[in-house]
XYZ file of C-alpha atoms in Angstrom:
78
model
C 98.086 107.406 110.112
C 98.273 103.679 110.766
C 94.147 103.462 110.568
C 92.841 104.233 107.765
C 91.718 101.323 106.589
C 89.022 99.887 109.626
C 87.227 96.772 107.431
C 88.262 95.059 104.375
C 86.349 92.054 103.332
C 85.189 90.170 99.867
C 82.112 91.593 98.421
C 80.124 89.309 100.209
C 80.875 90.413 103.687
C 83.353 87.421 104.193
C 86.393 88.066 105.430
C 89.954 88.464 102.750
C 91.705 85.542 104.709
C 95.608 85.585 105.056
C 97.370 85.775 101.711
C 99.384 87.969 99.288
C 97.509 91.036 97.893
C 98.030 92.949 95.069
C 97.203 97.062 95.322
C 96.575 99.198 92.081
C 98.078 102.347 92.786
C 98.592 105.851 90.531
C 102.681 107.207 90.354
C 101.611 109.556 92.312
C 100.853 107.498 95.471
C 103.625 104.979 94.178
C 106.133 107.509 95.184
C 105.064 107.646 98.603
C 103.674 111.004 98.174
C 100.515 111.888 101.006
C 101.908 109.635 104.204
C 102.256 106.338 102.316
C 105.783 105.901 102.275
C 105.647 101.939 102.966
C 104.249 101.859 99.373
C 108.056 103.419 97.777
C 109.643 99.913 99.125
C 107.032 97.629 97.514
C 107.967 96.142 93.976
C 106.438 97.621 91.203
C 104.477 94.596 89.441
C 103.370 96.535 86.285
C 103.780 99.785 85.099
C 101.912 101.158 82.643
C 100.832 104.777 80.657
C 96.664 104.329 80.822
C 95.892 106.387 83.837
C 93.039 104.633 86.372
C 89.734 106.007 85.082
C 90.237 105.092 81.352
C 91.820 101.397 83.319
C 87.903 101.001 84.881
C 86.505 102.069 81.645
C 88.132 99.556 79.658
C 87.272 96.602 82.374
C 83.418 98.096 82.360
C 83.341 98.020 78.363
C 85.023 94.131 78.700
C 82.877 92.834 81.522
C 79.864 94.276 80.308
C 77.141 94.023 81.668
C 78.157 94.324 84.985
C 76.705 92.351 87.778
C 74.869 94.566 90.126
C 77.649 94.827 93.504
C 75.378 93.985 96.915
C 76.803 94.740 100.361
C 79.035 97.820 98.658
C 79.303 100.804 101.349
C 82.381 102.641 101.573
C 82.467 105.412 104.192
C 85.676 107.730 103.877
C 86.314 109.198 107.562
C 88.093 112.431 107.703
């Protein structure tokens, strides 16, 4: 708790900078459900009733093709 993010940065490598982010989040998590009960106190920006994977379809479909993504590694630590 408190670490789980280690490195966030653009998809360049560069670092995100101070500023306001926005996080895309299911209900579920929303709720505060799994440890993240910071995220219940944050304002809800947009609700809507298409659940995440057909969200990234529909983006895919609009942006297609997609650029090929360099520097990409994610490592989920357990």
């Amino acid at each position: 708790m408190g670490s789980r993010v280690i490195h966030l940065a653009k998809l360049d490598g560069s670092p995100l900078g101070d500023g306001t982010f926005r996080l895309c989040t299911s209900n579920y998590r929303a709720t505060g459900t799994g440890g993240y009960e910071i995220l219940r106190e944050c304002p809800v920006l947009w609700r809507g009733g298409v659940e995440m994977p057909d969200l990234t379809a529909r983006y895919i479909q609009t942006h297609s093709p997609m650029p090929q993504l360099h520097n990409v590694e994610m490592r989920v630590i357990w």
